[in-house]
């Protein structure tokens, strides 16, 4: 597999996910862009973000690559669920589009493979496959995705977890063992520097951290739990 220069630039590096949830005080494109810039200054090799306004705002603020996605809903396939969503992310400025790579039904009736095929027919972009299982990873590899991630392996958002619920190292070990040299990204529940180091030790190409860096509500809850017992 030929690795794109952008993907090569992420090898051994940290990607920061900069997102705020509906109704949260930080949910504003300019706030997310400022957060992204701060993460870039801290050494982030790329920014992962969601929503067209956030993608555009962050792309205009940082020099590092932007991994864009568009979440719609909270159940089933909600990370860039259709071809329309994926194309819109590219048009908003995303260098890489992250797409749910599971085999669950999609609103437009396409399979993941069809979505990737049709996206590449319409746009020049890189594709990041957000996977839940090793079967998803195998399918994403067969589709020729540029990056494959463990994003969905816990099947619940990071904000619903505690600080000690770490990344899915078992899936990461299995994937990196089966596909050596493939850009496999560890994402999901990487809450501490120790988690990130463990993921790299398990063979991750790069590590994505979101909640542990950019979600102060969760961070505050974790500290409150420690202080208040």
Short mmCIF file of C-alpha atoms in Angstrom, two decimals:
data_model
loop_
_atom_site.label_atom_id
_atom_site.label_comp_id
_atom_site.label_asym_id
_atom_site.label_seq_id
_atom_site.Cartn_x
_atom_site.Cartn_y
_atom_site.Cartn_z
CA UNK A 1 0.00 0.00 0.00
CA UNK A 2 1.32 3.41 -0.97
CA UNK A 3 1.08 5.86 1.91
CA UNK A 4 0.12 9.44 1.08
CA UNK A 5 2.58 12.13 2.22
CA UNK A 6 -0.02 13.62 4.57
CA UNK A 7 -0.54 10.25 6.22
CA UNK A 8 3.20 9.70 6.43
CA UNK A 9 3.52 13.01 8.27
CA UNK A 10 1.32 11.62 11.07
CA UNK A 11 3.48 8.59 11.78
CA UNK A 12 4.49 8.52 15.44
CA UNK A 13 2.57 11.70 16.15
CA UNK A 14 -0.43 12.98 18.09
CA UNK A 15 -3.71 14.01 16.48
CA UNK A 16 -6.08 16.07 18.62
CA UNK A 17 -9.85 15.83 18.28
CA UNK A 18 -11.41 19.24 18.85
CA UNK A 19 -15.17 18.88 19.33
CA UNK A 20 -17.91 20.20 21.56
CA UNK A 21 -21.29 18.59 22.01
CA UNK A 22 -24.69 20.25 21.40
CA UNK A 23 -25.66 22.60 24.23
CA UNK A 24 -22.14 22.90 25.63
CA UNK A 25 -20.62 26.35 26.31
CA UNK A 26 -17.68 25.78 23.93
CA UNK A 27 -19.82 24.78 20.96
CA UNK A 28 -18.95 27.62 18.60
CA UNK A 29 -16.76 27.48 15.47
CA UNK A 30 -14.49 30.32 16.58
CA UNK A 31 -13.98 28.70 19.99
CA UNK A 32 -13.14 25.39 18.34
CA UNK A 33 -10.72 27.16 15.99
CA UNK A 34 -8.95 28.78 18.94
CA UNK A 35 -8.78 25.42 20.69
CA UNK A 36 -7.36 23.83 17.55
CA UNK A 37 -4.71 26.52 17.23
CA UNK A 38 -3.69 26.00 20.86
CA UNK A 39 -3.35 22.26 20.20
CA UNK A 40 -1.28 22.93 17.09
CA UNK A 41 1.05 25.13 19.14
CA UNK A 42 1.36 22.29 21.63
CA UNK A 43 2.57 19.94 18.93
CA UNK A 44 -0.52 18.31 17.40
CA UNK A 45 0.27 16.88 13.96
CA UNK A 46 -3.36 17.18 12.80
CA UNK A 47 -6.77 18.25 14.05
CA UNK A 48 -9.88 16.10 13.90
CA UNK A 49 -13.12 18.07 14.03
CA UNK A 50 -16.81 17.78 13.24
CA UNK A 51 -19.37 19.92 11.49
CA UNK A 52 -19.00 22.08 8.40
CA UNK A 53 -18.66 25.38 10.26
CA UNK A 54 -15.99 23.98 12.58
CA UNK A 55 -14.07 22.40 9.70
CA UNK A 56 -14.01 25.70 7.79
CA UNK A 57 -13.08 27.77 10.85
CA UNK A 58 -10.30 25.41 11.94
CA UNK A 59 -8.93 25.03 8.40
CA UNK A 60 -8.57 28.79 8.28
CA UNK A 61 -6.71 28.90 11.61
CA UNK A 62 -4.19 26.03 11.57
CA UNK A 63 -1.40 24.90 9.27
CA UNK A 64 -1.63 21.20 10.12
CA UNK A 65 -3.98 18.83 8.25
CA UNK A 66 -7.66 18.79 9.17
CA UNK A 67 -9.55 15.51 9.50
CA UNK A 68 -13.21 16.40 9.07
CA UNK A 69 -16.42 14.57 9.80
CA UNK A 70 -20.08 15.44 10.11
CA UNK A 71 -22.08 13.87 12.92
CA UNK A 72 -25.82 13.58 12.48
CA UNK A 73 -27.87 11.87 15.18
CA UNK A 74 -26.57 9.65 17.98
CA UNK A 75 -27.53 6.12 16.97
CA UNK A 76 -26.45 3.76 14.22
CA UNK A 77 -24.28 5.34 11.56
CA UNK A 78 -23.92 8.97 12.60
CA UNK A 79 -20.30 9.81 11.74
CA UNK A 80 -20.46 11.16 8.17
CA UNK A 81 -23.40 8.85 7.47
CA UNK A 82 -23.91 9.50 3.74
CA UNK A 83 -22.06 10.47 0.60
CA UNK A 84 -23.64 13.92 0.83
CA UNK A 85 -22.13 14.47 4.25
CA UNK A 86 -18.71 13.30 3.06
CA UNK A 87 -18.67 15.57 0.02
CA UNK A 88 -19.75 18.51 2.17
CA UNK A 89 -16.80 17.90 4.52
CA UNK A 90 -14.40 18.05 1.58
CA UNK A 91 -16.02 21.23 0.32
CA UNK A 92 -15.71 22.77 3.80
CA UNK A 93 -11.95 22.25 3.68
CA UNK A 94 -11.21 18.84 5.20
CA UNK A 95 -7.96 17.26 4.01
CA UNK A 96 -9.16 13.87 5.24
CA UNK A 97 -12.77 12.73 5.64
CA UNK A 98 -13.57 10.36 8.51
CA UNK A 99 -16.45 7.98 7.79
CA UNK A 100 -18.16 5.29 9.88
CA UNK A 101 -16.79 2.08 8.35
CA UNK A 102 -19.22 -0.40 9.94
CA UNK A 103 -21.64 -2.50 7.93
CA UNK A 104 -24.69 -0.94 9.59
CA UNK A 105 -27.41 0.51 7.32
CA UNK A 106 -26.83 4.08 6.09
CA UNK A 107 -29.52 6.67 5.47
CA UNK A 108 -28.83 6.84 1.73
CA UNK A 109 -28.74 3.06 1.26
CA UNK A 110 -25.10 2.90 0.20
CA UNK A 111 -22.61 0.52 1.71
CA UNK A 112 -19.36 1.84 3.13
CA UNK A 113 -17.50 0.58 0.07
CA UNK A 114 -19.94 2.36 -2.26
CA UNK A 115 -19.61 5.56 -0.23
CA UNK A 116 -15.81 5.50 -0.49
CA UNK A 117 -15.97 4.71 -4.22
CA UNK A 118 -18.47 7.46 -5.01
CA UNK A 119 -16.68 10.00 -2.82
CA UNK A 120 -13.41 9.43 -4.64
CA UNK A 121 -15.21 9.69 -7.98
CA UNK A 122 -16.45 13.16 -6.99
CA UNK A 123 -13.64 14.56 -4.84
CA UNK A 124 -9.90 14.44 -4.37
CA UNK A 125 -9.58 13.52 -0.72
CA UNK A 126 -8.11 11.05 1.74
CA UNK A 127 -10.43 8.72 3.68
CA UNK A 128 -10.20 7.69 7.32
CA UNK A 129 -12.26 4.62 8.20
CA UNK A 130 -13.74 4.75 11.71
CA UNK A 131 -14.01 1.08 12.69
CA UNK A 132 -15.68 -0.97 15.40
CA UNK A 133 -14.36 -4.49 14.75
CA UNK A 134 -11.52 -6.30 13.01
CA UNK A 135 -13.99 -7.13 10.25
CA UNK A 136 -14.56 -3.40 9.71
CA UNK A 137 -10.80 -2.90 9.52
CA UNK A 138 -10.45 -5.69 6.97
CA UNK A 139 -13.22 -4.17 4.87
CA UNK A 140 -11.65 -0.72 5.10
CA UNK A 141 -8.32 -2.13 3.93
CA UNK A 142 -10.07 -3.84 1.02
CA UNK A 143 -11.66 -0.50 0.11
CA UNK A 144 -8.23 1.11 -0.01
CA UNK A 145 -8.82 3.61 2.79
CA UNK A 146 -5.85 5.84 3.56
CA UNK A 147 -6.14 5.52 7.35
CA UNK A 148 -7.97 3.03 9.54
CA UNK A 149 -8.91 3.84 13.13
CA UNK A 150 -10.32 2.08 16.19
CA UNK A 151 -12.71 4.98 16.84
CA UNK A 152 -15.90 2.99 17.36
CA UNK A 153 -14.58 -0.13 19.09
CA UNK A 154 -16.02 0.79 22.50
CA UNK A 155 -19.40 1.57 20.91
CA UNK A 156 -19.98 4.51 23.24
CA UNK A 157 -18.75 8.11 23.40
CA UNK A 158 -15.65 8.88 25.42
CA UNK A 159 -17.61 11.38 27.52
CA UNK A 160 -19.63 8.45 28.87
CA UNK A 161 -16.55 6.80 30.35
CA UNK A 162 -14.32 7.24 33.34
CA UNK A 163 -10.68 8.25 33.15
CA UNK A 164 -9.44 4.70 33.73
CA UNK A 165 -11.33 3.18 30.79
CA UNK A 166 -8.51 3.08 28.29
CA UNK A 167 -8.12 2.43 24.55
CA UNK A 168 -8.89 -0.87 22.84
CA UNK A 169 -5.35 -2.24 22.77
CA UNK A 170 -6.55 -5.76 21.97
CA UNK A 171 -8.10 -4.63 18.68
CA UNK A 172 -5.06 -2.49 17.96
CA UNK A 173 -2.69 -5.45 18.51
CA UNK A 174 -4.83 -7.65 16.28
CA UNK A 175 -5.03 -5.06 13.50
CA UNK A 176 -1.36 -4.12 13.51
CA UNK A 177 -0.40 -7.79 13.59
CA UNK A 178 -2.64 -8.60 10.64
CA UNK A 179 -1.74 -5.50 8.63
CA UNK A 180 1.85 -4.55 9.44
CA UNK A 181 2.85 -1.20 8.00
CA UNK A 182 -0.74 -0.07 7.49
CA UNK A 183 -1.62 3.36 8.93
CA UNK A 184 -3.76 2.13 11.83
CA UNK A 185 -4.75 4.91 14.19
CA UNK A 186 -5.64 4.39 17.83
CA UNK A 187 -8.65 6.52 18.68
CA UNK A 188 -11.17 6.23 21.48
CA UNK A 189 -10.68 6.50 25.24
CA UNK A 190 -7.05 7.62 25.06
CA UNK A 191 -7.36 9.69 28.22
CA UNK A 192 -3.82 9.98 29.56
CA UNK A 193 -0.22 10.21 28.29
CA UNK A 194 0.23 6.66 29.54
CA UNK A 195 -2.69 5.51 27.36
CA UNK A 196 -1.10 7.21 24.36
CA UNK A 197 2.26 5.61 25.06
CA UNK A 198 0.62 2.19 25.40
CA UNK A 199 -1.11 2.65 22.05
CA UNK A 200 2.17 3.51 20.36
CA UNK A 201 3.74 0.50 22.03
CA UNK A 202 0.98 -1.65 20.53
CA UNK A 203 1.97 -0.51 17.05
CA UNK A 204 -0.32 2.44 16.37
CA UNK A 205 0.67 4.64 13.45
CA UNK A 206 -0.62 7.66 15.37
CA UNK A 207 -2.86 8.38 18.34
CA UNK A 208 -5.97 10.56 18.49
CA UNK A 209 -6.83 12.24 21.79
CA UNK A 210 -9.99 14.26 22.24
CA UNK A 211 -11.73 14.26 25.61
CA UNK A 212 -8.48 14.04 27.57
CA UNK A 213 -7.28 17.33 26.05
CA UNK A 214 -10.20 19.33 24.69
CA UNK A 215 -13.25 18.51 26.79
CA UNK A 216 -13.01 20.47 30.05
CA UNK A 217 -16.41 19.29 31.27
CA UNK A 218 -15.25 15.67 31.38
CA UNK A 219 -11.85 16.61 32.77
CA UNK A 220 -13.47 18.60 35.56
CA UNK A 221 -15.79 15.70 36.41
CA UNK A 222 -12.85 13.34 36.64
CA UNK A 223 -11.01 15.66 39.02
CA UNK A 224 -14.15 16.28 41.08
CA UNK A 225 -14.63 12.54 41.46
CA UNK A 226 -11.05 12.21 42.69
CA UNK A 227 -11.32 15.11 45.11
CA UNK A 228 -14.79 14.37 46.43
CA UNK A 229 -14.28 10.64 46.66
#
